[in-house]
Short mmCIF file of C-alpha atoms in Angstrom, two decimals:
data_model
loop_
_atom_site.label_atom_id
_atom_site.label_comp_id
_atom_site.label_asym_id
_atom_site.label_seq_id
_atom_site.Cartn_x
_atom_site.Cartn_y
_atom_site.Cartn_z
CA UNK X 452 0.85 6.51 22.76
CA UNK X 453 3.61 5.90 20.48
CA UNK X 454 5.10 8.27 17.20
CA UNK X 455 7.19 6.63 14.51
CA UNK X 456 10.00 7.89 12.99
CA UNK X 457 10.04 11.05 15.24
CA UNK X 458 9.98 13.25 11.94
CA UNK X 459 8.80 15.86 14.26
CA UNK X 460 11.90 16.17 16.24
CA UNK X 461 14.21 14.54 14.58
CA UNK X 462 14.20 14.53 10.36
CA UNK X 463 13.64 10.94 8.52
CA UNK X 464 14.66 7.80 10.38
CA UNK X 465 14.42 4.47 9.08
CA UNK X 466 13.04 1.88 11.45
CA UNK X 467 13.21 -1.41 9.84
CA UNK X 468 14.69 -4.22 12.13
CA UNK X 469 18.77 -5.10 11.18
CA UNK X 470 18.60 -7.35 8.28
CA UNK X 471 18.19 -11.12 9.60
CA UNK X 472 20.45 -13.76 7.95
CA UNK X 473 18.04 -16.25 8.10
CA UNK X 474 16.45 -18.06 11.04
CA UNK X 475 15.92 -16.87 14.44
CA UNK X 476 18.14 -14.12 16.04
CA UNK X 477 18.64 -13.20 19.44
CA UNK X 478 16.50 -11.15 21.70
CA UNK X 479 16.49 -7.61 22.53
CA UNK X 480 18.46 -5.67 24.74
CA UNK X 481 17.03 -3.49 27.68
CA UNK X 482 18.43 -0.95 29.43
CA UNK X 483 16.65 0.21 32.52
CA UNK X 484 16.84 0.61 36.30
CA UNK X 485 13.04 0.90 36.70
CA UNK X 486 12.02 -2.21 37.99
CA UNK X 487 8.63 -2.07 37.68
CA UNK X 488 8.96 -1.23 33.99
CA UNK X 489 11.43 -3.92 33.72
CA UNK X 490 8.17 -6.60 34.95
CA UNK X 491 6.80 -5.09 32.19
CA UNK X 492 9.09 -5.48 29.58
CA UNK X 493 10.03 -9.03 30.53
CA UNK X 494 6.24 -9.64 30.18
CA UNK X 495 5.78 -8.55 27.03
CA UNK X 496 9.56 -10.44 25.81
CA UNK X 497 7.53 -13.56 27.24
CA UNK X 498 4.23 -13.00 25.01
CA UNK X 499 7.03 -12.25 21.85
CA UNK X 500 8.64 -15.98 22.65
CA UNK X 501 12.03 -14.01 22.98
CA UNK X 502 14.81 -13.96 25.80
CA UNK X 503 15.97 -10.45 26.38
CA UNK X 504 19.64 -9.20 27.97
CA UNK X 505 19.24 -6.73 30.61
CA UNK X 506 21.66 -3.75 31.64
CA UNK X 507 21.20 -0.62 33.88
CA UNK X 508 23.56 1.15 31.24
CA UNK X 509 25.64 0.54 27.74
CA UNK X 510 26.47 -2.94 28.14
CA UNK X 511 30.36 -3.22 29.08
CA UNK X 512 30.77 -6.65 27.61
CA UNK X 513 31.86 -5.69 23.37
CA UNK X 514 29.70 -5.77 20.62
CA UNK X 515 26.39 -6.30 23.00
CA UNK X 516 24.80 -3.04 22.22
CA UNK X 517 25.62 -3.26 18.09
CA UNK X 518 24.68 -6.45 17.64
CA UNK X 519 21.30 -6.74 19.44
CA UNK X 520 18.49 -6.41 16.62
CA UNK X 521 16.44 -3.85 19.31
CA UNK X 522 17.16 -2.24 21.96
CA UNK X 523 14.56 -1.24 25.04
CA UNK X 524 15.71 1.82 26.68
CA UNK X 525 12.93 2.83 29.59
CA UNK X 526 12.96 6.34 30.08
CA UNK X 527 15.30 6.55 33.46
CA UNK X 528 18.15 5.12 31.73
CA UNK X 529 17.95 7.79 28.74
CA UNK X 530 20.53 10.33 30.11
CA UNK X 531 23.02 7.16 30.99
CA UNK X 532 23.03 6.31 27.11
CA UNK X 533 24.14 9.95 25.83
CA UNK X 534 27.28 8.54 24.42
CA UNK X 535 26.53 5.66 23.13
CA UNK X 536 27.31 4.89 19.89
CA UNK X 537 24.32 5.91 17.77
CA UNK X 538 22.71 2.84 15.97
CA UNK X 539 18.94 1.37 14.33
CA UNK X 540 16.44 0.01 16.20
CA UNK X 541 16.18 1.77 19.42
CA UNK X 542 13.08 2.09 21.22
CA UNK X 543 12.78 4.66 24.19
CA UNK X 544 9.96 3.47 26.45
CA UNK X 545 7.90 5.12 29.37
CA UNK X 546 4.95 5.67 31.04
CA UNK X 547 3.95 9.53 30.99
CA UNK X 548 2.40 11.00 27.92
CA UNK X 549 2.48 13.89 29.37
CA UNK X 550 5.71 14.21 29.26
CA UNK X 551 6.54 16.42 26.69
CA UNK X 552 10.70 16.02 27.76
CA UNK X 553 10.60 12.40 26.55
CA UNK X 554 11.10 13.46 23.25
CA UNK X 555 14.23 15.79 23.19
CA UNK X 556 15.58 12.64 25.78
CA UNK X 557 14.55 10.26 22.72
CA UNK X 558 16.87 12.65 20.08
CA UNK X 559 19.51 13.03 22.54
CA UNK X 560 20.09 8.65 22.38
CA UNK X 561 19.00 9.20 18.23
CA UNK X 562 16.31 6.70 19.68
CA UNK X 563 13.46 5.49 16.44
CA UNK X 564 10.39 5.52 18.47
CA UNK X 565 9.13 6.71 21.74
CA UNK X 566 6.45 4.66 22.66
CA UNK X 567 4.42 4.56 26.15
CA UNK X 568 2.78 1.59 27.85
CA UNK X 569 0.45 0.22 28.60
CA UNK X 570 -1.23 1.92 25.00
CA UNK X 571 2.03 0.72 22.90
CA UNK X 572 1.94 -2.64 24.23
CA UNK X 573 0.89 -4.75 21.12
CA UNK X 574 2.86 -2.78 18.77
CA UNK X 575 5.96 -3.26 21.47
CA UNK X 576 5.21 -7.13 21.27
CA UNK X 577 5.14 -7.41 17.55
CA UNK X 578 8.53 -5.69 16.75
CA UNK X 579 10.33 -7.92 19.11
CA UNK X 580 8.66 -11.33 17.65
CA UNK X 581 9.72 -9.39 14.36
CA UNK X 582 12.99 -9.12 15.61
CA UNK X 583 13.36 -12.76 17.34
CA UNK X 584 12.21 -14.79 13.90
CA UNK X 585 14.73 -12.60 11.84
CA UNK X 586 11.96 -11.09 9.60
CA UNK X 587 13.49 -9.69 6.36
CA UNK X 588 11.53 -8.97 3.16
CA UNK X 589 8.02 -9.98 3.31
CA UNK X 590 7.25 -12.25 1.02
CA UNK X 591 6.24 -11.98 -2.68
CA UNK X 592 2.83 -13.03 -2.58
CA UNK X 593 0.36 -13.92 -5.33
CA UNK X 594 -3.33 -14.96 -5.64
CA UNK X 595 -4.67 -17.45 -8.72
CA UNK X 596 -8.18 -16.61 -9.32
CA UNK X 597 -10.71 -18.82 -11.82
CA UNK X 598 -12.46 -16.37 -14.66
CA UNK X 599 -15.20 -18.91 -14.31
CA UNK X 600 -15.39 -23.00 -12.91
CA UNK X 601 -13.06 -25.45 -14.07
CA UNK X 602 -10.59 -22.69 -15.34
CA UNK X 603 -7.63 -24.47 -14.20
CA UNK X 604 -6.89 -21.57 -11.38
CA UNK X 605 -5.63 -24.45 -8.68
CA UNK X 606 -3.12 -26.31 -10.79
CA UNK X 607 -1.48 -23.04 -11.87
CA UNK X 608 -1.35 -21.55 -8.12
CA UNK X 609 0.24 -25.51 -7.69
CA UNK X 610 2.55 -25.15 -10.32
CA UNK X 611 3.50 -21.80 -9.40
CA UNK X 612 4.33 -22.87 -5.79
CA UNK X 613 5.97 -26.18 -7.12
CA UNK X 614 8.26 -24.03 -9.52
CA UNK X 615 9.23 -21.27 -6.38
CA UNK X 616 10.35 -24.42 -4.42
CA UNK X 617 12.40 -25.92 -6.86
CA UNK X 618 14.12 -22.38 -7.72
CA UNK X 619 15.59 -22.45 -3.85
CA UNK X 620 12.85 -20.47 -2.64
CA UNK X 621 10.72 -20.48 0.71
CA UNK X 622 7.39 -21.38 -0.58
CA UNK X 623 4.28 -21.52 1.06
CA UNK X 624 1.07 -22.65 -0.87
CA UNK X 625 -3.02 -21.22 0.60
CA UNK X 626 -5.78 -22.57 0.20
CA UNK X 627 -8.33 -20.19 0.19
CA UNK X 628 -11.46 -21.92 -1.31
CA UNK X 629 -12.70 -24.31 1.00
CA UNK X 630 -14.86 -25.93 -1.44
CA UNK X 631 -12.21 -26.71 -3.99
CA UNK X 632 -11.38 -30.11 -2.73
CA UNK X 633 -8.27 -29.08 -1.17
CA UNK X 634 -4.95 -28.61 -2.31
CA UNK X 635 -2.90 -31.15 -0.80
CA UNK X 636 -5.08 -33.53 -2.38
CA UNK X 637 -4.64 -31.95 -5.70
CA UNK X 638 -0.37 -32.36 -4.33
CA UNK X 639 -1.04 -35.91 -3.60
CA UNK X 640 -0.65 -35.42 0.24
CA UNK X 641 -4.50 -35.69 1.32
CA UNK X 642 -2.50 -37.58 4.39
CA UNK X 643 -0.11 -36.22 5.20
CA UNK X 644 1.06 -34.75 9.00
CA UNK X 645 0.19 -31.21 9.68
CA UNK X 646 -2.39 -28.75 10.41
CA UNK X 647 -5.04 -27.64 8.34
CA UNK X 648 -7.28 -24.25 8.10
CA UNK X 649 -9.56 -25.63 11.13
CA UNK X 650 -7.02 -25.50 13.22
CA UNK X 651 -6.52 -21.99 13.01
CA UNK X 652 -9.77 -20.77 13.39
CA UNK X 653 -9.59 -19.23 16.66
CA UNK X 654 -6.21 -17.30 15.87
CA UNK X 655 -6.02 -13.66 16.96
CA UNK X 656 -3.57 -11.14 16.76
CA UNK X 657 -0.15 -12.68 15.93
CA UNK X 658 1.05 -15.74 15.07
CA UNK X 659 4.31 -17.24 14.59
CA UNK X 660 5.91 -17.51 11.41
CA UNK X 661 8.16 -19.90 12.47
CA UNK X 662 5.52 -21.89 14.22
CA UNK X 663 3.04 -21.63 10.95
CA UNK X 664 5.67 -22.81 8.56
CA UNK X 665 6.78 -26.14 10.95
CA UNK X 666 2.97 -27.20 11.65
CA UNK X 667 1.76 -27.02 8.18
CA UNK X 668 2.41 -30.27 5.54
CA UNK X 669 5.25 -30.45 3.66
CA UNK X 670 4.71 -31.55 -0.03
CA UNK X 671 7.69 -31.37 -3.27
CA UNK X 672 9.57 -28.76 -0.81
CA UNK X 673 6.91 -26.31 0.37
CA UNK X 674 4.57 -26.09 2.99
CA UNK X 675 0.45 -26.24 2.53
CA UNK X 676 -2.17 -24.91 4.41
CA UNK X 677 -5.32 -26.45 2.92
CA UNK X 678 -8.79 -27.77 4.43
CA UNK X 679 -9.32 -30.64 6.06
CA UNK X 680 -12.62 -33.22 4.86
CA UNK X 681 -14.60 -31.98 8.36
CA UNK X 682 -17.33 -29.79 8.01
CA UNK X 683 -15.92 -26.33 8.39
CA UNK X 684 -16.27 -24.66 5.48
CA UNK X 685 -14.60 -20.59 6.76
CA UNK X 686 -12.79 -19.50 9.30
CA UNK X 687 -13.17 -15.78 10.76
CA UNK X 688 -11.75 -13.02 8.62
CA UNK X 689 -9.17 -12.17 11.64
CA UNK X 690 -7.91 -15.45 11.49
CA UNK X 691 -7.41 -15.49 7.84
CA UNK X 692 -5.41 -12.21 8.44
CA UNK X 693 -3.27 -13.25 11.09
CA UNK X 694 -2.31 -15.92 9.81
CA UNK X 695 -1.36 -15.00 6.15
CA UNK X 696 0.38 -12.37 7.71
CA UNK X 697 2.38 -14.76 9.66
CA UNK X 698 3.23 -16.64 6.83
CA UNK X 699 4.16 -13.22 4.37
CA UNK X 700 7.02 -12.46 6.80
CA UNK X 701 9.06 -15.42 6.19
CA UNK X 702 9.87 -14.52 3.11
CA UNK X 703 9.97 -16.30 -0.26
CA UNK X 704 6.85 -16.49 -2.03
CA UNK X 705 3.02 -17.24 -0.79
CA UNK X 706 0.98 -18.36 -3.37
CA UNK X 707 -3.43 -18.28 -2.61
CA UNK X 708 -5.76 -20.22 -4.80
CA UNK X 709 -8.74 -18.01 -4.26
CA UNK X 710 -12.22 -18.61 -4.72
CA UNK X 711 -14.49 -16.61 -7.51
CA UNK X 712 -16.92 -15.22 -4.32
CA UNK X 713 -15.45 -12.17 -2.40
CA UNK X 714 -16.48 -12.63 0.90
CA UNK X 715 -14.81 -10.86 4.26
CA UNK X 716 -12.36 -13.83 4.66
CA UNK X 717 -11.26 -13.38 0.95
CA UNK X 718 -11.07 -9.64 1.15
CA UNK X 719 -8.56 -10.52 3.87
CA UNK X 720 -6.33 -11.96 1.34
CA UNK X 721 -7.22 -9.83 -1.52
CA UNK X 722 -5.23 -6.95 0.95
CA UNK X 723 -2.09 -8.79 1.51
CA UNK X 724 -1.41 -10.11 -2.36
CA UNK X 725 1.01 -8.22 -3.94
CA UNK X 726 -0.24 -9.57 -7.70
CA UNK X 727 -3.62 -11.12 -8.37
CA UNK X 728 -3.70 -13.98 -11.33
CA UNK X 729 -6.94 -14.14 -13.20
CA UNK X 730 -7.23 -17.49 -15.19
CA UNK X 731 -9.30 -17.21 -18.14
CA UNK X 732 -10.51 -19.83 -20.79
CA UNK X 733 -10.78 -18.89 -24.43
CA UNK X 734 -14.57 -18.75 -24.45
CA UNK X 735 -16.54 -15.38 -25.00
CA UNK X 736 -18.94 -16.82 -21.71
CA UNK X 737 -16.07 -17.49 -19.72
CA UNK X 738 -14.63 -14.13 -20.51
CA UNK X 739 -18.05 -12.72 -19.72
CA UNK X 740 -17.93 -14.05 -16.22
CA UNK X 741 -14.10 -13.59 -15.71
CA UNK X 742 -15.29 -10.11 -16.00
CA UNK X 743 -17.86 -10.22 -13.41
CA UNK X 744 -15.02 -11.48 -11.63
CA UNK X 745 -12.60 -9.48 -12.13
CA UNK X 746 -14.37 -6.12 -11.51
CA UNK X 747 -15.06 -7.73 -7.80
CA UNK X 748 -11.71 -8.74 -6.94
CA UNK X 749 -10.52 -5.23 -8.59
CA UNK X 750 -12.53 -3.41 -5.82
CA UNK X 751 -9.10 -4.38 -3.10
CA UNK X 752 -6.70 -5.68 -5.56
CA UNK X 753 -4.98 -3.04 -7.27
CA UNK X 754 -2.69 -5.36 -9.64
CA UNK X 755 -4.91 -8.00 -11.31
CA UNK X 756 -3.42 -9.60 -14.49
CA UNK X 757 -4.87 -12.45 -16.53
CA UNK X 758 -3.14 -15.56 -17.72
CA UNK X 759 -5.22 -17.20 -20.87
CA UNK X 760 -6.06 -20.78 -21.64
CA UNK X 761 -6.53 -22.46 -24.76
CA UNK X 762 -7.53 -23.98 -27.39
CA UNK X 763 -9.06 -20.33 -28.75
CA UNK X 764 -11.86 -20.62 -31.28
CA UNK X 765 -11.74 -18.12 -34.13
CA UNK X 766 -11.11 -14.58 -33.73
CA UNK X 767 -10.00 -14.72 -29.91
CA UNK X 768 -6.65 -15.06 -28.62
CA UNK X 769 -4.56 -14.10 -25.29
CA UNK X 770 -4.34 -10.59 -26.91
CA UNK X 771 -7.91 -10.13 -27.81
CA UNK X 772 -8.91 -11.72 -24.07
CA UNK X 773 -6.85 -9.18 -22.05
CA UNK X 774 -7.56 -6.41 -24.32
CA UNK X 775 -11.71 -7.44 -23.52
CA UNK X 776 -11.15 -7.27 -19.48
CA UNK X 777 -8.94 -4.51 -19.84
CA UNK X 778 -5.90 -6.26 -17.98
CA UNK X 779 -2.14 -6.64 -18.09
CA UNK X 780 -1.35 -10.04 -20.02
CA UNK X 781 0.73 -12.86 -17.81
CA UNK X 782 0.66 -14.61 -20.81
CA UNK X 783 -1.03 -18.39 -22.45
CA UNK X 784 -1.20 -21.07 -19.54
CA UNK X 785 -0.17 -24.07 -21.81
CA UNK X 786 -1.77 -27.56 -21.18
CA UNK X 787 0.37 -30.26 -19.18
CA UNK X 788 -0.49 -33.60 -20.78
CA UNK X 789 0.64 -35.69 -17.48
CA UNK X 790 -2.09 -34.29 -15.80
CA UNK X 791 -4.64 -35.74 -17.69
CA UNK X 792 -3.31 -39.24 -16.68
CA UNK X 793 -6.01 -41.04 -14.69
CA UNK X 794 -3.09 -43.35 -13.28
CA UNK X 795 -2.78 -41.29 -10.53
CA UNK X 796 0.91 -41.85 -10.75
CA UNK X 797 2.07 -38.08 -12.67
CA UNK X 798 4.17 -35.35 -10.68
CA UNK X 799 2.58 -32.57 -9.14
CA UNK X 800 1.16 -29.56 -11.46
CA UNK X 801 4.93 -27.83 -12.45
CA UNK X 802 6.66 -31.12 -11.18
CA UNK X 803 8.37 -31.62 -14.58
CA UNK X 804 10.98 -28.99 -14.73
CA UNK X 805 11.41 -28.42 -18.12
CA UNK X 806 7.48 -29.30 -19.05
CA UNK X 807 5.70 -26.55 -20.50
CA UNK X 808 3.75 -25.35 -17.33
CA UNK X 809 7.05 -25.29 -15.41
CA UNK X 810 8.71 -23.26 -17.90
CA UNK X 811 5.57 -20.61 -17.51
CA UNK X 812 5.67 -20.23 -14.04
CA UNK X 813 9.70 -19.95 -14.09
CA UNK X 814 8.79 -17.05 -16.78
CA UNK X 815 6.36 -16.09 -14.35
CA UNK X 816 8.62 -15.57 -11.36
CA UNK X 817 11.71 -14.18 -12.79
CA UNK X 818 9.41 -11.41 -14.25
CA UNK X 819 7.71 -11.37 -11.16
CA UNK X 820 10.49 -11.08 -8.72
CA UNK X 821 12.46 -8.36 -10.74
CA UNK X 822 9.43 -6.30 -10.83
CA UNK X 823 9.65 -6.72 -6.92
CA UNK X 824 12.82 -5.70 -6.47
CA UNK X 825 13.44 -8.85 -4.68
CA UNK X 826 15.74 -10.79 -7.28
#
């Protein structure tokens, strides 16, 4: 059983984590006498990969109770904390839903949450592995759709991700069609060290963000989760969720090259992009299936734009294009001649900073990124 907020009893209360300054932060603090509730607690600090400080009461040694990111306060050590100093992030935890006491105890320590194992368990574990990686902001993330084959969708998500790396961002780059060939060979890092989507298959629940972000490749300054050359061609829809998930609350930017089928794994991702980027050729048939497309993806994806790509034959233009599928114009996706090289030896999709594709996707995030509120 757990309530958020306690609007109930107690008016609005925020209950986002203390703002991380990057990196990992230290692990909660509980306050408890009850030892068998304190097994419990420890147990679930375990399964969070965080090392909690224990008290009976308000911690004598200074600045212990303010500066812990959460604080664990089992029910028999609620009248103890009456004078504390009131702060975020206080969660008063007990066993009795019965109970109905626990909440006027809860006001009393101006606690965020009352929450009762065993049924709060999960939710309990995820705030403090919240709270131990220092999540902030989730990240801005944004799919690149094709409006039909051969649109060019994977080297804009690329140059997209390429262009968030080299403005100082956290990027992390998805691939989410498994029969595109796979991005990192697209990045030039087909062999590179790191886990691909296989690897993941069997994930449930939570995973690490931390974790994600150190097994995964790193290519031009961001990491890449792409598909392996085996035979696996999906991986369950839970998996797909946990794991984006785990990579949204690093921060930064994620950026998904999606596939034109909506199947459950994609519908996955379709409910965790913030912006959806469909990529559109200049052709009335390719703007005839980009609307086929579009209406599918538009059935979870609330903001779906389209970027256009020349050369436009007569009467057609970006306008004309957007104003045909009835979407928000990114703008023209302009051609990158070094990527047309068969030499094999030409920078990643974006890799030339002041190149015209570059420039796009810089246009693309600044806009992006206001509009976010995350600037």
């Amino acid at each position: 059983m757990q309530r958020r907020g306690m609007e109930t009893v107690a008016g609005t209360v925020t209950h986002d984590p203390p703002p991380a300054a990057g990196g990992r932060q230290g692990g909660p603090l509980i306050v408890t006498e009850d030892t068998e509730l304190l097994d419990d607690l420890l147990r679930l600090c375990a399964a969070a990969g965080a090392t909690p400080e224990v008290h009976h009461g308000v911690p004598e040694r200074r600045g212990s109770w303010e500066a812990a990111p959460l604080v664990l306060v089992g029910d028999d050590a609620a009248r103890r904390l009456r004078g504390a100093a009131r702060r975020r992030g206080v969660v008063l935890v007990g066993r009795d839903p019965d109970d109905s006491g626990v909440w006027r105890r809860a006001v009393e320590i101006g606690a965020e949450h009352v929450l009762m194992l065993p049924d709060g368990e999960q939710w309990l574990v995820d705030r403090i592995a919240d709270v131990a990686e220092g999540v902030g902001r989730p990240a801005l993330t944004v799919g690149v759709i094709g409006g039909r084959g051969g649109a060019g969708a994977s080297t804009l998500a690329c140059a997209l991700a390429v262009t968030s790396a080299r403005e100082g961002l956290r990027t992390l780059l998805v691939d989410a069609d498994p029969l595109g060939g796979g991005l990192d060979v697209l990045l030039g890092g087909e062999t590179a060290d790191g886990l691909r989507w296989p690897a993941f298959a069997a994930s449930r629940g939570r995973v690490g963000g931390g974790a994600l972000e150190e097994s995964l490749p790193e290519l031009h300054s961001l990491r890449v989760l792409s598909w392996d050359r085996g035979d696996r061609i999906a991986v369950p829809p839970q998996a797909v969720r946990a794991v984006l998930a785990a990579a949204r609350r690093r921060g930064g930017t994620v950026v998904v090259d999606l596939p034109r089928r909506v199947d459950d794994g994609v519908a996955e991702v379709l409910t965790q992009l913030d912006v959806g980027v469909l990529v559109v050729p200049a052709e009335l048939r390719a703007v005839a299936a980009a609307g086929r497309v579009a209406s599918a993806v538009g059935m979870v994806l609330r903001d779906l734009r389209v970027a256009v790509r020349g050369p436009y034959p007569p009467g057609l233009d970006e306008r004309e294009v957007a104003r045909l599928l009835g979407l928000p114009l990114v703008g023209e996706v302009p051609v990158e001649p070094g990527l047309l090289r068969p030499d094999g030896a030409t920078a990643p999709p974006g890799g030339v900073p002041r190149g015209p594709l570059a420039r796009f996707c810089k246009g693309f995030w600044e806009r992006a990124l206001v509009e976010a509120g995350a600037a």
